């Protein structure tokens, strides 16, 4: 006699598992997400006590006894149902960790993003996220080890505000190994040169982090004018200030000069705190003397003697 064997293929087992999972998932509305047997039985017990107390204290003897018996019957069925679910492995199932895995992959692809520490805003001059993304694209998100020192110091730069000049100097030294990877004139070399120049400017040219982009004079009718055409009038002045460096308190000095370049008058306007990456438009009124030929505009930090740039 040959005994027949029951053989299940992998696909059949998969179907059974999927069907079981579908059934178990369909009753989550009764038990909630990530249930366990203890909490399920506790809820059943609490509901039972509440209903029995309600029936016993509010209804006459024959009716309360019948309803209490019914509640106890439902409680027993619920307990059996819970034990059955436990035997099927429904309770305390591990939830899929897709979100954390996704976050981990994203972090691996962007090693310059700080983990576990708050990232302080970077001034545009030393914000190299776009450049690092471009490099990562060149290497299919697997940057060579030559980038490791730069990324390590860049993370320090993002999470510190007190000693950024020192860290920026370290970054400039870290660039040497990156620059050696690319041929002169290539896209990688162009990015390297841009990062290098911005670091040099941040480290050694602090007075030019705040710049005056535009100065415009208007006559009393609101028309843009040269100061020689609005002499002896109250003019309206608009100025555009851009800050590529750290946050700074800035004030603007507008000086008016005659044909011999002698100063006739000056007007100081406080622009207040200008944060990194902010472009601020300010306006004020200035009286133009009768013999004014030229206007000079200077922006400076509020600290005495800290001139930023003059026009």
XYZ file of C-alpha atoms in Angstrom:
311
model
C 0.000 0.000 0.000
C 1.299 3.404 -0.947
C 0.365 6.214 1.362
C -0.679 9.382 -0.330
C 1.029 12.538 0.840
C -0.602 15.911 1.030
C 1.779 18.379 -0.586
C 1.154 22.120 -0.651
C 2.970 24.317 -3.074
C 4.479 27.605 -1.994
C 1.802 29.532 -3.845
C -0.986 27.628 -2.044
C 0.596 28.380 1.339
C 0.891 32.010 0.377
C -2.800 32.117 -0.548
C -3.760 30.613 2.798
C -1.601 33.099 4.707
C -2.979 36.009 2.731
C -6.570 34.857 3.293
C -5.921 34.496 7.036
C -4.344 37.916 7.176
C -7.317 39.416 5.314
C -9.764 37.885 7.801
C -7.760 39.027 10.821
C -7.326 42.516 9.399
C -11.071 42.768 8.808
C -11.834 42.589 12.545
C -9.489 45.379 13.575
C -12.483 47.665 13.945
C -13.492 45.554 16.982
C -10.130 45.370 18.701
C -8.256 48.435 17.470
C -4.738 48.522 16.024
C -1.914 46.458 17.578
C -4.199 44.672 20.110
C -3.176 42.179 22.790
C -5.148 39.497 24.609
C -4.875 41.087 28.043
C -6.334 44.421 26.975
C -9.111 42.662 25.021
C -10.211 40.586 28.057
C -9.938 43.644 30.315
C -12.307 45.615 28.099
C -14.741 42.671 27.982
C -14.651 42.448 31.794
C -15.227 46.158 32.298
C -18.181 46.181 29.900
C -19.654 43.139 31.666
C -19.430 44.757 35.126
C -20.961 47.997 33.875
C -23.975 46.301 32.288
C -24.601 43.970 35.234
C -24.494 46.905 37.667
C -26.845 48.869 35.426
C -29.377 46.053 35.202
C -29.200 45.146 38.909
C -29.716 48.668 40.225
C -32.255 49.979 37.718
C -34.533 47.070 36.800
C -36.911 44.826 38.825
C -35.796 41.359 39.907
C -37.083 39.051 37.132
C -35.937 41.302 34.261
C -32.558 42.138 35.791
C -31.763 38.456 36.380
C -32.544 37.536 32.762
C -30.496 40.390 31.330
C -27.602 39.626 33.673
C -27.584 36.034 32.474
C -27.540 37.263 28.886
C -24.579 39.543 29.620
C -22.662 36.673 31.242
C -23.392 34.491 28.216
C -22.029 37.151 25.838
C -18.977 37.576 28.094
C -18.195 33.855 27.893
C -18.549 33.921 24.099
C -16.269 36.971 23.912
C -13.635 35.250 26.044
C -13.754 32.167 23.821
C -13.515 34.399 20.750
C -10.490 36.156 22.229
C -8.739 32.864 23.003
C -9.428 31.694 19.467
C -7.890 34.852 18.022
C -4.879 34.392 20.283
C -4.378 30.848 18.996
C -4.401 32.227 15.438
C -1.619 34.642 16.364
C -3.779 37.746 15.941
C -2.714 39.510 19.139
C 0.632 41.306 19.487
C 1.514 41.038 15.800
C 4.579 43.029 14.770
C 3.658 46.141 12.818
C 5.578 46.681 9.578
C 8.382 49.210 9.919
C 8.091 50.637 6.416
C 8.269 54.258 7.559
C 11.475 53.862 9.529
C 13.051 51.883 6.696
C 12.064 54.628 4.263
C 13.505 57.293 6.555
C 16.704 55.263 6.892
C 17.092 55.005 3.124
C 16.478 58.740 2.721
C 19.068 59.531 5.422
C 21.609 57.226 3.798
C 21.067 59.043 0.505
C 21.593 62.438 2.196
C 24.370 62.008 4.775
C 24.659 65.801 5.131
C 21.270 65.940 6.941
C 21.789 66.069 10.752
C 20.270 63.227 12.797
C 19.306 63.716 16.439
C 20.326 67.386 16.564
C 18.457 70.514 15.601
C 19.765 72.091 12.430
C 20.413 75.841 12.708
C 19.647 77.892 9.546
C 22.700 78.374 7.347
C 23.501 81.634 5.545
C 23.248 81.286 1.744
C 27.024 81.707 1.414
C 27.717 78.436 3.229
C 24.575 76.434 2.470
C 25.928 73.657 0.253
C 22.935 71.286 0.252
C 22.282 71.818 -3.468
C 25.946 71.232 -4.330
C 26.074 68.012 -2.286
C 22.877 66.795 -3.965
C 24.485 67.445 -7.350
C 27.564 65.459 -6.319
C 25.362 62.650 -4.973
C 23.545 62.478 -8.331
C 26.900 62.096 -10.093
C 27.682 59.032 -7.968
C 24.167 57.532 -7.772
C 23.836 58.595 -4.103
C 27.026 56.716 -3.150
C 29.569 59.459 -2.506
C 33.270 58.457 -2.424
C 35.114 58.389 0.895
C 36.897 61.620 -0.122
C 33.647 63.422 0.799
C 33.521 62.044 4.364
C 35.615 64.761 6.104
C 33.700 67.547 4.331
C 30.301 66.059 5.233
C 31.371 65.505 8.842
C 32.415 69.148 9.260
C 29.357 70.329 7.317
C 27.143 68.589 9.885
C 29.066 70.464 12.605
C 28.451 73.685 10.731
C 24.712 73.016 10.603
C 24.373 72.334 14.304
C 26.623 75.126 15.644
C 26.358 78.896 15.512
C 29.116 80.111 17.835
C 32.259 78.982 15.956
C 31.176 78.778 12.336
C 34.184 80.666 11.004
C 36.520 78.029 12.429
C 34.409 75.190 11.070
C 34.257 76.900 7.668
C 38.072 76.931 7.646
C 38.038 73.184 8.287
C 35.584 72.762 5.412
C 37.910 74.643 3.088
C 40.735 72.234 3.971
C 38.389 69.261 3.453
C 37.692 70.455 -0.107
C 41.192 69.574 -1.326
C 40.501 65.841 -1.536
C 37.188 66.511 -3.334
C 38.767 68.831 -5.899
C 41.322 66.148 -6.786
C 38.503 63.890 -8.037
C 37.553 66.085 -11.001
C 39.237 67.265 -14.170
C 39.593 70.988 -14.660
C 36.559 72.461 -16.402
C 34.259 69.535 -15.579
C 30.913 69.973 -13.824
C 32.328 68.572 -10.587
C 35.253 71.003 -10.787
C 32.879 73.933 -11.380
C 30.925 73.059 -8.231
C 34.179 72.657 -6.310
C 35.378 76.126 -7.363
C 32.057 77.732 -6.440
C 32.053 76.138 -2.959
C 35.686 77.142 -2.452
C 35.106 80.797 -3.385
C 32.052 81.071 -1.149
C 33.972 79.624 1.789
C 36.824 82.092 1.206
C 34.346 84.947 1.113
C 32.609 83.795 4.301
C 35.896 83.354 6.168
C 37.853 86.385 5.009
C 35.386 88.983 3.723
C 32.828 89.369 6.510
C 32.228 93.032 5.753
C 30.626 92.155 2.420
C 28.121 89.555 3.600
C 25.467 92.297 3.688
C 25.118 94.123 0.377
C 23.182 97.083 -0.951
C 21.571 95.909 -4.181
C 19.574 98.957 -5.248
C 19.103 102.643 -4.324
C 16.341 104.638 -6.009
C 15.325 108.294 -5.512
C 11.799 109.570 -6.257
C 10.518 113.131 -6.544
C 7.464 114.452 -4.689
C 5.223 113.104 -7.460
C 6.534 109.550 -7.038
C 8.624 109.561 -10.233
C 12.113 108.032 -10.270
C 14.598 110.872 -10.510
C 18.238 111.895 -10.406
C 19.005 113.985 -7.320
C 20.138 116.892 -9.511
C 16.564 117.214 -10.746
C 15.027 117.194 -7.270
C 17.280 119.682 -5.513
C 15.730 121.659 -2.676
C 12.921 119.088 -2.409
C 11.905 116.270 -0.059
C 12.770 113.086 -1.904
C 11.616 109.538 -1.240
C 14.362 106.886 -1.199
C 13.999 103.110 -1.534
C 16.910 100.774 -0.740
C 17.247 97.006 -1.151
C 19.512 95.178 1.304
C 20.489 91.507 0.959
C 22.164 89.414 3.644
C 24.156 86.362 2.528
C 25.900 85.944 5.890
C 24.872 85.588 9.512
C 22.057 87.626 11.059
C 23.098 91.236 11.637
C 21.681 94.522 12.918
C 22.094 96.943 10.033
C 21.701 100.675 9.570
C 21.880 102.764 6.400
C 23.590 106.146 6.027
C 22.589 108.316 3.057
C 25.030 111.189 2.476
C 24.632 114.031 -0.030
C 27.625 115.745 -1.668
C 28.182 118.864 -3.804
C 30.216 119.049 -7.013
C 33.442 119.232 -4.992
C 32.431 115.985 -3.286
C 32.091 117.765 0.048
C 29.427 116.265 2.332
C 26.377 118.499 2.667
C 24.176 116.336 4.874
C 23.587 112.763 5.977
C 20.611 110.719 7.039
C 20.812 107.505 9.114
C 18.092 104.871 8.957
C 17.963 101.723 11.111
C 17.072 98.669 9.035
C 16.877 96.471 12.142
C 17.820 92.813 12.290
C 18.275 91.189 8.876
C 18.370 87.393 9.025
C 20.472 85.105 6.804
C 19.182 84.851 3.246
C 16.741 87.757 3.677
C 16.347 90.589 1.179
C 14.767 93.638 2.783
C 13.410 96.735 1.063
C 13.363 99.887 3.188
C 12.194 103.390 2.374
C 12.634 106.818 3.911
C 12.342 110.516 3.081
C 15.428 112.716 2.671
C 15.659 116.443 1.977
C 17.944 117.174 -1.006
C 19.962 120.426 -0.579
C 19.982 122.941 -3.414
C 23.602 122.274 -4.461
C 23.537 118.442 -4.086
C 25.159 116.672 -7.041
C 25.763 113.143 -5.777
C 24.372 110.726 -3.187
C 26.513 108.241 -1.308
C 24.884 105.320 0.482
C 26.562 103.173 3.099
C 25.194 100.222 5.031
C 26.915 99.185 8.207
C 26.461 96.983 11.205
C 25.093 98.783 14.210
C 28.383 98.259 16.081
C 30.505 101.429 15.695
C 33.149 101.233 13.003
C 31.801 98.064 11.397
C 31.162 99.422 7.892
C 29.801 96.812 5.540
C 29.688 98.396 2.104
C 29.274 101.818 0.579
C 27.859 103.005 -2.718
